[in-house]
Amino acid sequence: MLGISTKRLSWLGVPLLLSGCNFQARQSFVDPKGIVAQDQYDLFLLTVWVTAAIFALVGGALLWTVWRYREKKTDDPNTLPSQSHGNPLIEIGLIGVSVALLVVIAIPTLRLIWFTNDMPNDPESNLGSWFDGETAEGSDEEPLIILAKGWQWWFSFEYPQLGITTGNEFAIPAGKTVRIELRGEDVIHSFWLPKIAGKVDMIPGRNNNMWIRTDEPGYYYGQCAEYCGEAHAYMQFRTEVLSEEEFEKWVAERRETPKPPAGKDWNEFISLSASAPEELPDTDIVQGARHFFGKGTCVQCHTIDGTFAAGKLGPNLTHVADNRSLAAGWMENINPDGSINREQQLENLYEWVRNSEHIKPGNLMYYDPNGLQNVELSDQEVHQIAVFLQSLR
Ligand code: HEC
Ligand SMILES: [Cu+2]
């Protein structure tokens, strides 16, 4: 061979591992942009420094002892060196220092547990006064509430105060406290938005919640952080932080139902497409809508507000074309400047409906007993459906 052992070669992997340390990466927790993430990061650093100091002191003492009491040429091999049975002062001292260091870590940890657990302006919280500076602000206004649900393998977001439901992408206003209620709809998932706040489980039958706040508008990446089955690694979501004005615009847009094709209203369109399709223009968008409400069986699992499609097994599609990603963040249709890449979006919609199994193995749009494995759609019909889906905005 080359005379290089595999052990040596394995060092070549180190730079590869270190290349994972992109501190500004999309899902980096060391680049906090929100008050909760910032506090979690500060606590992490405190713990790192304390434990690093312990490591250096203990390791240093060990090395010093090994060196200091090494065997010397002048030692007589036949007599034992002088033996010691410990030093009470050092032992008690070490216990004292350990306890002190644990307390140094424990106090801010407990404080942070309470801080993240209690909504800053929750009237039932009796801890509010602990955190004056950080919580007084905005404490008389009602927080925005978002009900986030984890499904195998995607997320839904409901705004009960605003009457909006979205799939896999949601928006919040900068500078406002947002309360997120977390639920698991099938198995345990975990909500993790690393730059804004870390990890709370979404558990079926249990009402967990968390709160977030950030002053920095932007597009943030989240991920399910609890192994939840086959497509877990593909289970992501996106959060857009908008200025207050932009958020209001977003809300108004999302509340609008998309326009039906062919200038009809939805009821008229749907009844015509079932009873007298020849009276509708023969365009891709019209045909696509017909397949969506008809042979595609899409309506069993998907909702489009304002129409009879009210399925709950898959993401709400009312504004699916306003999203910059598809399939729980797995497919992207975003330009470098952040705007939506319509060409890419059409292609993604086509690819997804054509063969979602190929893109996200195990997904329940395909494998559910009522899923698309049983539905035959020609390439042209899928293209028409994609054109229709792209009109949902
Ligand atoms: C058996 C239920 C079911 C049927 C039928 C179904 N879907 Fe889905 N759909 C799902 C599920 C579940 C997901 C989420 C998949 C994932 O990301 O894991 C999904 C995801 C999607 C998405 C991506 C949405 C997003 O926000 O990422 C689109 C688009 C979509 N479906 C379109 C369709 C169309 C078009 C049809 C009919 C041809 C259809 N679906 C039929 C269950 C279904
Ligand atoms: Cu998961």
CSV table of C-alpha atoms and ligand atoms in Angstrom, one decimal:
chain,number,residue,atom,x,y,z
A,1,MET,CA,0.0,0.0,0.0
A,2,LEU,CA,1.0,3.6,0.2
A,3,GLY,CA,2.3,3.2,3.7
A,4,ILE,CA,-0.4,5.4,5.2
A,5,SER,CA,-2.6,3.9,7.8
A,6,THR,CA,-6.4,4.4,7.6
A,7,LYS,CA,-6.1,6.0,11.0
A,8,ARG,CA,-3.9,8.8,9.6
A,9,LEU,CA,-6.1,9.1,6.6
A,10,SER,CA,-9.1,9.7,8.8
A,11,TRP,CA,-7.6,13.0,9.9
A,12,LEU,CA,-8.4,14.2,6.4
A,13,GLY,CA,-12.0,14.1,7.5
A,14,VAL,CA,-11.5,16.8,10.1
A,15,PRO,CA,-11.6,19.8,7.7
A,16,LEU,CA,-14.8,18.2,6.3
A,17,LEU,CA,-16.4,18.1,9.8
A,18,LEU,CA,-15.2,21.7,10.5
A,19,SER,CA,-16.7,22.9,7.3
A,20,GLY,CA,-20.0,22.3,9.1
A,21,CYS,CA,-19.1,25.2,11.3
A,22,ASN,CA,-20.6,28.0,9.2
A,23,PHE,CA,-21.7,30.3,12.0
A,24,GLN,CA,-24.0,32.3,9.7
A,25,ALA,CA,-25.7,29.2,8.2
A,26,ARG,CA,-29.5,29.2,7.8
A,27,GLN,CA,-30.1,27.1,10.9
A,28,SER,CA,-27.2,28.3,13.0
A,29,PHE,CA,-28.0,28.7,16.7
A,30,VAL,CA,-24.8,30.7,17.2
A,31,ASP,CA,-26.2,33.6,15.2
A,32,PRO,CA,-29.2,34.6,17.4
A,33,LYS,CA,-31.7,37.2,16.1
A,34,GLY,CA,-34.3,37.1,18.7
A,35,ILE,CA,-34.5,37.7,22.4
A,36,VAL,CA,-35.2,34.1,23.4
A,37,ALA,CA,-32.5,32.7,21.1
A,38,GLN,CA,-30.0,35.3,22.4
A,39,ASP,CA,-30.6,34.4,26.0
A,40,GLN,CA,-30.3,30.7,25.2
A,41,TYR,CA,-27.1,31.4,23.4
A,42,ASP,CA,-25.7,33.4,26.3
A,43,LEU,CA,-26.5,30.6,28.7
A,44,PHE,CA,-24.8,28.1,26.3
A,45,LEU,CA,-21.7,30.3,26.3
A,46,LEU,CA,-21.7,30.6,30.1
A,47,THR,CA,-21.9,26.8,30.4
A,48,VAL,CA,-19.1,26.4,27.8
A,49,TRP,CA,-16.8,28.8,29.6
A,50,VAL,CA,-17.4,27.2,33.0
A,51,THR,CA,-16.9,23.7,31.7
A,52,ALA,CA,-13.9,24.7,29.6
A,53,ALA,CA,-12.3,26.2,32.7
A,54,ILE,CA,-13.0,23.0,34.7
A,55,PHE,CA,-11.5,21.0,31.8
A,56,ALA,CA,-8.4,23.1,31.7
A,57,LEU,CA,-7.9,23.0,35.5
A,58,VAL,CA,-8.5,19.3,35.9
A,59,GLY,CA,-6.5,18.4,32.8
A,60,GLY,CA,-3.7,20.7,33.8
A,61,ALA,CA,-3.6,19.3,37.4
A,62,LEU,CA,-3.5,15.8,36.0
A,63,LEU,CA,-0.7,16.6,33.5
A,64,TRP,CA,1.3,18.4,36.2
A,65,THR,CA,1.0,15.4,38.6
A,66,VAL,CA,2.0,12.9,36.0
A,67,TRP,CA,5.1,15.0,35.2
A,68,ARG,CA,6.0,16.0,38.8
A,69,TYR,CA,5.8,12.4,40.1
A,70,ARG,CA,7.2,10.6,37.1
A,71,GLU,CA,9.8,7.9,37.7
A,72,LYS,CA,13.3,9.3,37.9
A,73,LYS,CA,16.7,7.8,37.1
A,74,THR,CA,17.7,8.3,40.7
A,75,ASP,CA,14.7,6.4,42.1
A,76,ASP,CA,15.4,3.1,43.8
A,77,PRO,CA,13.3,0.5,41.9
A,78,ASN,CA,12.9,-1.6,45.0
A,79,THR,CA,11.3,0.8,47.3
A,80,LEU,CA,7.8,2.4,47.0
A,81,PRO,CA,7.7,6.2,46.8
A,82,SER,CA,6.1,7.8,49.8
A,83,GLN,CA,2.3,7.0,49.8
A,84,SER,CA,-0.5,9.5,50.5
A,85,HIS,CA,-4.1,8.8,51.4
A,86,GLY,CA,-5.6,12.1,50.4
A,87,ASN,CA,-5.7,15.6,51.6
A,88,PRO,CA,-9.0,16.6,53.4
A,89,LEU,CA,-8.4,20.3,52.7
A,90,ILE,CA,-8.1,19.7,48.9
A,91,GLU,CA,-11.0,17.3,48.9
A,92,ILE,CA,-13.4,19.6,50.7
A,93,GLY,CA,-12.2,22.5,48.7
A,94,LEU,CA,-12.9,20.7,45.4
A,95,ILE,CA,-16.4,19.8,46.6
A,96,GLY,CA,-17.0,23.4,47.5
A,97,VAL,CA,-15.7,24.7,44.2
A,98,SER,CA,-17.9,22.2,42.3
A,99,VAL,CA,-21.0,23.2,44.2
A,100,ALA,CA,-20.2,26.8,43.6
A,101,LEU,CA,-19.8,26.3,39.8
A,102,LEU,CA,-23.0,24.3,39.7
A,103,VAL,CA,-24.8,27.2,41.3
A,104,VAL,CA,-23.2,29.6,38.9
A,105,ILE,CA,-24.7,27.6,36.1
A,106,ALA,CA,-28.0,26.7,37.8
A,107,ILE,CA,-29.2,30.2,38.7
A,108,PRO,CA,-29.2,31.6,35.1
A,109,THR,CA,-30.5,28.3,33.8
A,110,LEU,CA,-33.5,28.4,36.1
A,111,ARG,CA,-34.1,32.0,35.3
A,112,LEU,CA,-34.1,31.2,31.6
A,113,ILE,CA,-36.4,28.2,32.0
A,114,TRP,CA,-38.9,30.5,33.6
A,115,PHE,CA,-38.2,33.3,31.2
A,116,THR,CA,-38.9,31.2,28.1
A,117,ASN,CA,-41.8,29.4,29.7
A,118,ASP,CA,-43.9,32.3,30.8
A,119,MET,CA,-45.3,34.7,28.2
A,120,PRO,CA,-43.9,38.1,29.2
A,121,ASN,CA,-47.4,39.6,29.4
A,122,ASP,CA,-49.3,36.6,30.6
A,123,PRO,CA,-51.6,37.8,33.4
A,124,GLU,CA,-51.3,34.4,35.1
A,125,SER,CA,-47.5,34.6,35.2
A,126,ASN,CA,-46.3,35.6,38.7
A,127,LEU,CA,-42.7,35.8,37.5
A,128,GLY,CA,-43.1,38.8,35.3
A,129,SER,CA,-41.5,41.2,37.7
A,130,TRP,CA,-38.2,39.2,37.6
A,131,PHE,CA,-37.6,40.3,34.1
A,132,ASP,CA,-38.6,43.9,34.2
A,133,GLY,CA,-36.4,45.4,31.5
A,134,GLU,CA,-37.1,42.7,29.0
A,135,THR,CA,-40.8,42.3,29.5
A,136,ALA,CA,-42.3,45.6,30.4
A,137,GLU,CA,-42.4,46.7,26.8
A,138,GLY,CA,-45.7,46.1,25.1
A,139,SER,CA,-47.1,44.4,28.1
A,140,ASP,CA,-50.5,45.9,27.9
A,141,GLU,CA,-51.2,44.7,24.3
A,142,GLU,CA,-52.5,41.2,23.5
A,143,PRO,CA,-49.9,39.0,22.0
A,144,LEU,CA,-50.3,37.6,18.5
A,145,ILE,CA,-51.2,33.9,18.9
A,146,ILE,CA,-50.2,31.2,16.4
A,147,LEU,CA,-51.4,27.6,16.7
A,148,ALA,CA,-48.6,25.5,15.2
A,149,LYS,CA,-49.3,21.9,14.5
A,150,GLY,CA,-46.8,19.2,13.5
A,151,TRP,CA,-48.0,16.5,11.0
A,152,GLN,CA,-46.1,13.7,9.4
A,153,TRP,CA,-44.1,15.5,7.7
A,154,TRP,CA,-45.1,19.1,7.5
A,155,PHE,CA,-46.4,22.0,9.6
A,156,SER,CA,-49.6,24.0,9.7
A,157,PHE,CA,-49.9,27.5,11.2
A,158,GLU,CA,-53.3,28.9,12.3
A,159,TYR,CA,-53.9,32.5,13.4
A,160,PRO,CA,-57.1,32.2,15.4
A,161,GLN,CA,-57.3,36.0,15.9
A,162,LEU,CA,-56.9,36.7,12.2
A,163,GLY,CA,-58.7,33.8,10.6
A,164,ILE,CA,-55.7,32.6,8.6
A,165,THR,CA,-54.2,29.2,8.1
A,166,THR,CA,-51.0,28.5,6.2
A,167,GLY,CA,-48.9,25.5,5.5
A,168,ASN,CA,-45.1,25.3,6.1
A,169,GLU,CA,-44.5,29.1,6.0
A,170,PHE,CA,-45.8,31.8,8.3
A,171,ALA,CA,-45.1,35.5,9.0
A,172,ILE,CA,-44.8,37.5,12.2
A,173,PRO,CA,-44.3,41.2,12.8
A,174,ALA,CA,-40.9,42.4,14.0
A,175,GLY,CA,-40.8,43.8,17.6
A,176,LYS,CA,-44.0,42.1,18.7
A,177,THR,CA,-44.3,39.2,21.2
A,178,VAL,CA,-45.8,36.2,19.5
A,179,ARG,CA,-47.2,33.3,21.5
A,180,ILE,CA,-46.9,29.9,19.7
A,181,GLU,CA,-49.2,27.1,20.9
A,182,LEU,CA,-47.7,23.8,19.9
A,183,ARG,CA,-49.5,20.6,19.1
A,184,GLY,CA,-48.6,17.2,17.6
A,185,GLU,CA,-51.3,15.8,15.4
A,186,ASP,CA,-50.0,12.3,15.0
A,187,VAL,CA,-46.7,11.6,16.7
A,188,ILE,CA,-44.3,13.8,18.6
A,189,HIS,CA,-42.6,16.6,16.6
A,190,SER,CA,-40.5,19.5,17.8
A,191,PHE,CA,-40.6,23.1,16.8
A,192,TRP,CA,-37.1,24.6,16.3
A,193,LEU,CA,-36.5,28.0,14.8
A,194,PRO,CA,-32.7,28.2,15.7
A,195,LYS,CA,-32.1,31.9,15.1
A,196,ILE,CA,-35.2,33.0,17.0
A,197,ALA,CA,-35.9,30.4,19.6
A,198,GLY,CA,-34.9,26.8,20.4
A,199,LYS,CA,-36.9,23.7,20.6
A,200,VAL,CA,-40.2,22.9,22.2
A,201,ASP,CA,-41.8,19.6,21.6
A,202,MET,CA,-45.2,19.3,19.8
A,203,ILE,CA,-46.9,16.5,21.6
A,204,PRO,CA,-50.3,14.9,20.8
A,205,GLY,CA,-52.8,15.6,23.6
A,206,ARG,CA,-50.6,18.1,25.4
A,207,ASN,CA,-50.7,21.9,25.2
A,208,ASN,CA,-47.1,23.1,25.0
A,209,ASN,CA,-46.4,26.7,24.2
A,210,MET,CA,-43.5,29.1,23.7
A,211,TRP,CA,-43.1,32.7,22.8
A,212,ILE,CA,-40.8,34.5,20.4
A,213,ARG,CA,-39.8,38.0,19.6
A,214,THR,CA,-37.3,39.5,17.2
A,215,ASP,CA,-36.6,43.0,16.0
A,216,GLU,CA,-34.8,41.8,12.8
A,217,PRO,CA,-37.0,41.4,9.7
A,218,GLY,CA,-35.9,38.6,7.5
A,219,TYR,CA,-36.5,35.1,6.3
A,220,TYR,CA,-35.8,32.4,8.8
A,221,TYR,CA,-35.4,28.6,8.6
A,222,GLY,CA,-36.9,26.1,11.0
A,223,GLN,CA,-36.9,22.4,11.3
A,224,CYS,CA,-38.6,19.5,13.1
A,225,ALA,CA,-36.1,18.5,15.8
A,226,GLU,CA,-37.7,15.3,17.1
A,227,TYR,CA,-37.4,12.1,15.0
A,228,CYS,CA,-40.9,11.5,13.8
A,229,GLY,CA,-40.7,8.9,11.1
A,230,GLU,CA,-39.4,8.2,7.6
A,231,ALA,CA,-39.5,11.8,6.1
A,232,HIS,CA,-38.4,13.6,9.3
A,233,ALA,CA,-35.2,15.0,7.8
A,234,TYR,CA,-37.3,16.7,5.1
A,235,MET,CA,-39.6,18.4,7.6
A,236,GLN,CA,-38.8,22.0,7.6
A,237,PHE,CA,-40.6,25.3,7.8
A,238,ARG,CA,-40.0,29.0,7.1
A,239,THR,CA,-40.8,32.1,9.0
A,240,GLU,CA,-40.8,35.6,7.6
A,241,VAL,CA,-40.3,38.5,10.0
A,242,LEU,CA,-41.9,41.6,8.5
A,243,SER,CA,-42.2,45.2,9.6
A,244,GLU,CA,-45.5,46.0,11.2
A,245,GLU,CA,-46.8,47.6,8.0
A,246,GLU,CA,-45.7,44.8,5.8
A,247,PHE,CA,-47.2,42.3,8.2
A,248,GLU,CA,-50.6,44.0,7.9
A,249,LYS,CA,-50.3,43.8,4.2
A,250,TRP,CA,-49.4,40.1,4.4
A,251,VAL,CA,-52.5,39.5,6.6
A,252,ALA,CA,-54.8,41.3,4.2
A,253,GLU,CA,-53.4,39.3,1.3
A,254,ARG,CA,-53.6,36.0,3.0
A,255,ARG,CA,-57.2,36.6,4.1
A,256,GLU,CA,-58.3,37.1,0.5
A,257,THR,CA,-59.5,34.0,-1.3
A,258,PRO,CA,-57.8,33.4,-4.6
A,259,LYS,CA,-59.6,34.3,-7.8
A,260,PRO,CA,-61.4,31.4,-9.5
A,261,PRO,CA,-60.4,30.7,-13.2
A,262,ALA,CA,-62.4,32.0,-16.1
A,263,GLY,CA,-63.9,35.0,-14.4
A,264,LYS,CA,-66.6,33.0,-12.7
A,265,ASP,CA,-67.2,32.8,-9.0
A,266,TRP,CA,-66.1,29.5,-7.3
A,267,ASN,CA,-69.6,27.9,-6.9
A,268,GLU,CA,-70.5,28.7,-10.5
A,269,PHE,CA,-67.1,27.4,-11.7
A,270,ILE,CA,-67.3,24.2,-9.7
A,271,SER,CA,-70.8,23.3,-10.7
A,272,LEU,CA,-70.1,24.1,-14.4
A,273,SER,CA,-66.9,22.1,-14.4
A,274,ALA,CA,-68.9,19.1,-13.1
A,275,SER,CA,-72.0,19.4,-15.2
A,276,ALA,CA,-71.1,21.4,-18.4
A,277,PRO,CA,-67.3,21.6,-18.8
A,278,GLU,CA,-67.8,22.4,-22.5
A,279,GLU,CA,-69.1,25.8,-21.4
A,280,LEU,CA,-65.7,26.7,-19.8
A,281,PRO,CA,-62.8,27.9,-21.8
A,282,ASP,CA,-60.3,25.2,-22.6
A,283,THR,CA,-57.2,26.7,-20.9
A,284,ASP,CA,-54.6,25.0,-18.7
A,285,ILE,CA,-55.7,26.8,-15.6
A,286,VAL,CA,-59.4,25.8,-16.1
A,287,GLN,CA,-58.5,22.2,-16.9
A,288,GLY,CA,-56.2,22.1,-13.9
A,289,ALA,CA,-58.9,23.4,-11.6
A,290,ARG,CA,-61.3,20.7,-13.0
A,291,HIS,CA,-58.8,18.0,-12.2
A,292,PHE,CA,-58.1,19.4,-8.8
A,293,PHE,CA,-61.7,19.4,-7.8
A,294,GLY,CA,-62.5,16.2,-9.7
A,295,LYS,CA,-60.4,13.2,-10.7
A,296,GLY,CA,-57.3,14.3,-8.9
A,297,THR,CA,-59.1,13.7,-5.5
A,298,CYS,CA,-57.0,16.5,-4.1
A,299,VAL,CA,-60.0,17.9,-2.2
A,300,GLN,CA,-60.0,15.0,0.3
A,301,CYS,CA,-56.8,16.2,1.8
A,302,HIS,CA,-56.4,19.9,0.9
A,303,THR,CA,-58.3,23.1,1.7
A,304,ILE,CA,-58.7,26.1,-0.6
A,305,ASP,CA,-60.6,28.7,1.4
A,306,GLY,CA,-63.8,29.9,-0.3
A,307,THR,CA,-64.3,26.6,-2.1
A,308,PHE,CA,-65.7,23.2,-1.1
A,309,ALA,CA,-62.2,21.8,-0.8
A,310,ALA,CA,-61.8,21.4,3.0
A,311,GLY,CA,-59.5,18.5,3.5
A,312,LYS,CA,-57.3,18.6,6.5
A,313,LEU,CA,-54.7,15.8,5.9
A,314,GLY,CA,-52.4,18.0,3.8
A,315,PRO,CA,-51.3,21.7,3.9
A,316,ASN,CA,-53.9,24.4,3.3
A,317,LEU,CA,-53.3,25.4,-0.4
A,318,THR,CA,-55.2,28.7,-0.4
A,319,HIS,CA,-52.0,30.7,-1.0
A,320,VAL,CA,-49.6,28.0,-1.8
A,321,ALA,CA,-48.1,30.1,-4.7
A,322,ASP,CA,-47.3,32.8,-2.2
A,323,ASN,CA,-44.8,30.5,-0.5
A,324,ARG,CA,-41.1,30.4,-1.5
A,325,SER,CA,-40.8,26.7,-0.8
A,326,LEU,CA,-42.8,23.6,-1.3
A,327,ALA,CA,-43.2,20.2,0.4
A,328,ALA,CA,-42.4,21.5,3.9
A,329,GLY,CA,-39.4,23.6,2.8
A,330,TRP,CA,-37.8,20.8,0.9
A,331,MET,CA,-38.2,22.3,-2.6
A,332,GLU,CA,-37.2,25.9,-3.0
A,333,ASN,CA,-38.5,28.5,-5.5
A,334,ILE,CA,-36.7,31.5,-4.4
A,335,ASN,CA,-34.5,34.0,-6.3
A,336,PRO,CA,-31.2,35.2,-4.8
A,337,ASP,CA,-32.9,38.5,-4.0
A,338,GLY,CA,-35.6,36.7,-2.0
A,339,SER,CA,-38.4,37.0,-4.5
A,340,ILE,CA,-40.4,34.1,-5.8
A,341,ASN,CA,-39.0,32.3,-8.8
A,342,ARG,CA,-42.1,31.6,-10.7
A,343,GLU,CA,-40.5,29.3,-13.3
A,344,GLN,CA,-38.9,27.2,-10.6
A,345,GLN,CA,-42.2,27.2,-8.7
A,346,LEU,CA,-44.1,25.8,-11.7
A,347,GLU,CA,-41.5,23.1,-12.2
A,348,ASN,CA,-41.6,22.2,-8.5
A,349,LEU,CA,-45.4,22.0,-8.4
A,350,TYR,CA,-45.3,19.8,-11.4
A,351,GLU,CA,-42.6,17.5,-10.0
A,352,TRP,CA,-44.3,17.3,-6.7
A,353,VAL,CA,-47.7,16.3,-8.0
A,354,ARG,CA,-46.2,14.1,-10.7
A,355,ASN,CA,-44.2,12.0,-8.2
A,356,SER,CA,-44.0,13.2,-4.6
A,357,GLU,CA,-42.7,9.8,-3.5
A,358,HIS,CA,-39.6,10.4,-5.6
A,359,ILE,CA,-39.0,13.8,-3.9
A,360,LYS,CA,-39.9,13.0,-0.3
A,361,PRO,CA,-39.9,9.3,0.3
A,362,GLY,CA,-42.6,8.1,2.6
A,363,ASN,CA,-44.8,11.2,2.4
A,364,LEU,CA,-48.4,10.7,3.1
A,365,MET,CA,-49.7,12.4,0.0
A,366,TYR,CA,-48.6,9.3,-1.9
A,367,TYR,CA,-48.7,6.6,0.7
A,368,ASP,CA,-51.9,7.4,2.5
A,369,PRO,CA,-54.5,4.7,1.6
A,370,ASN,CA,-56.4,7.4,-0.2
A,371,GLY,CA,-53.3,9.0,-1.6
A,372,LEU,CA,-52.0,9.6,-5.1
A,373,GLN,CA,-50.6,6.2,-5.6
A,374,ASN,CA,-54.2,5.3,-6.6
A,375,VAL,CA,-54.8,8.2,-9.0
A,376,GLU,CA,-53.8,8.2,-12.6
A,377,LEU,CA,-53.0,11.6,-14.1
A,378,SER,CA,-51.3,12.1,-17.4
A,379,ASP,CA,-48.3,14.4,-17.7
A,380,GLN,CA,-50.5,17.0,-19.4
A,381,GLU,CA,-53.1,16.8,-16.6
A,382,VAL,CA,-50.4,17.2,-14.0
A,383,HIS,CA,-49.0,20.3,-15.8
A,384,GLN,CA,-52.5,21.8,-15.9
A,385,ILE,CA,-52.9,21.2,-12.2
A,386,ALA,CA,-49.5,22.9,-11.6
A,387,VAL,CA,-50.7,25.9,-13.6
A,388,PHE,CA,-53.8,26.0,-11.5
A,389,LEU,CA,-51.9,25.7,-8.2
A,390,GLN,CA,-49.7,28.6,-9.3
A,391,SER,CA,-52.8,30.8,-9.5
A,392,LEU,CA,-53.5,30.3,-5.8
A,393,ARG,CA,-52.1,33.5,-4.4
B,1,HEC,C1,-54.3,11.4,0.9
B,1,HEC,C2,-54.2,12.8,1.1
B,1,HEC,C3,-53.7,13.7,-0.1
B,1,HEC,C4,-54.2,13.8,-1.3
B,1,HEC,C5,-55.3,12.9,-2.0
B,1,HEC,C6,-53.5,14.9,-2.0
B,1,HEC,N1,-52.6,15.4,-1.1
B,1,HEC,FE1,-51.3,16.9,-1.5
B,1,HEC,N2,-50.5,16.7,0.3
B,1,HEC,C7,-50.8,15.7,1.3
B,1,HEC,C8,-49.9,15.7,2.3
B,1,HEC,C9,-49.9,14.9,3.6
B,1,HEC,C10,-48.9,16.7,2.0
B,1,HEC,C11,-47.7,17.1,2.8
B,1,HEC,C12,-46.6,16.2,2.3
B,1,HEC,C13,-45.3,16.5,3.0
B,1,HEC,O1,-44.7,17.6,2.9
B,1,HEC,O2,-44.8,15.6,3.7
B,1,HEC,C14,-49.3,17.3,0.8
B,1,HEC,C15,-48.6,18.3,0.1
B,1,HEC,C16,-49.1,18.9,-1.1
B,1,HEC,C17,-48.5,20.1,-1.6
B,1,HEC,C18,-47.3,20.9,-1.0
B,1,HEC,C19,-47.9,22.0,-0.1
B,1,HEC,C20,-46.9,22.7,0.7
B,1,HEC,O3,-47.2,23.7,1.3
B,1,HEC,O4,-45.7,22.3,0.8
B,1,HEC,C21,-49.2,20.4,-2.8
B,1,HEC,C22,-48.9,21.5,-3.7
B,1,HEC,C23,-50.2,19.4,-2.9
B,1,HEC,N3,-50.1,18.5,-1.8
B,1,HEC,C24,-51.0,19.3,-4.0
B,1,HEC,C25,-51.9,18.2,-4.2
B,1,HEC,C26,-52.7,18.0,-5.4
B,1,HEC,C27,-52.6,18.9,-6.6
B,1,HEC,C28,-53.4,16.9,-5.2
B,1,HEC,C29,-54.3,16.2,-6.2
B,1,HEC,C30,-53.8,15.8,-7.4
B,1,HEC,C31,-53.1,16.4,-3.8
B,1,HEC,N4,-52.2,17.2,-3.3
B,1,HEC,C32,-53.7,15.3,-3.3
B,1,HEC,C33,-51.9,14.9,1.2
B,1,HEC,C34,-52.7,14.7,0.1
B,2,CU,CU,-39.6,15.2,12.9
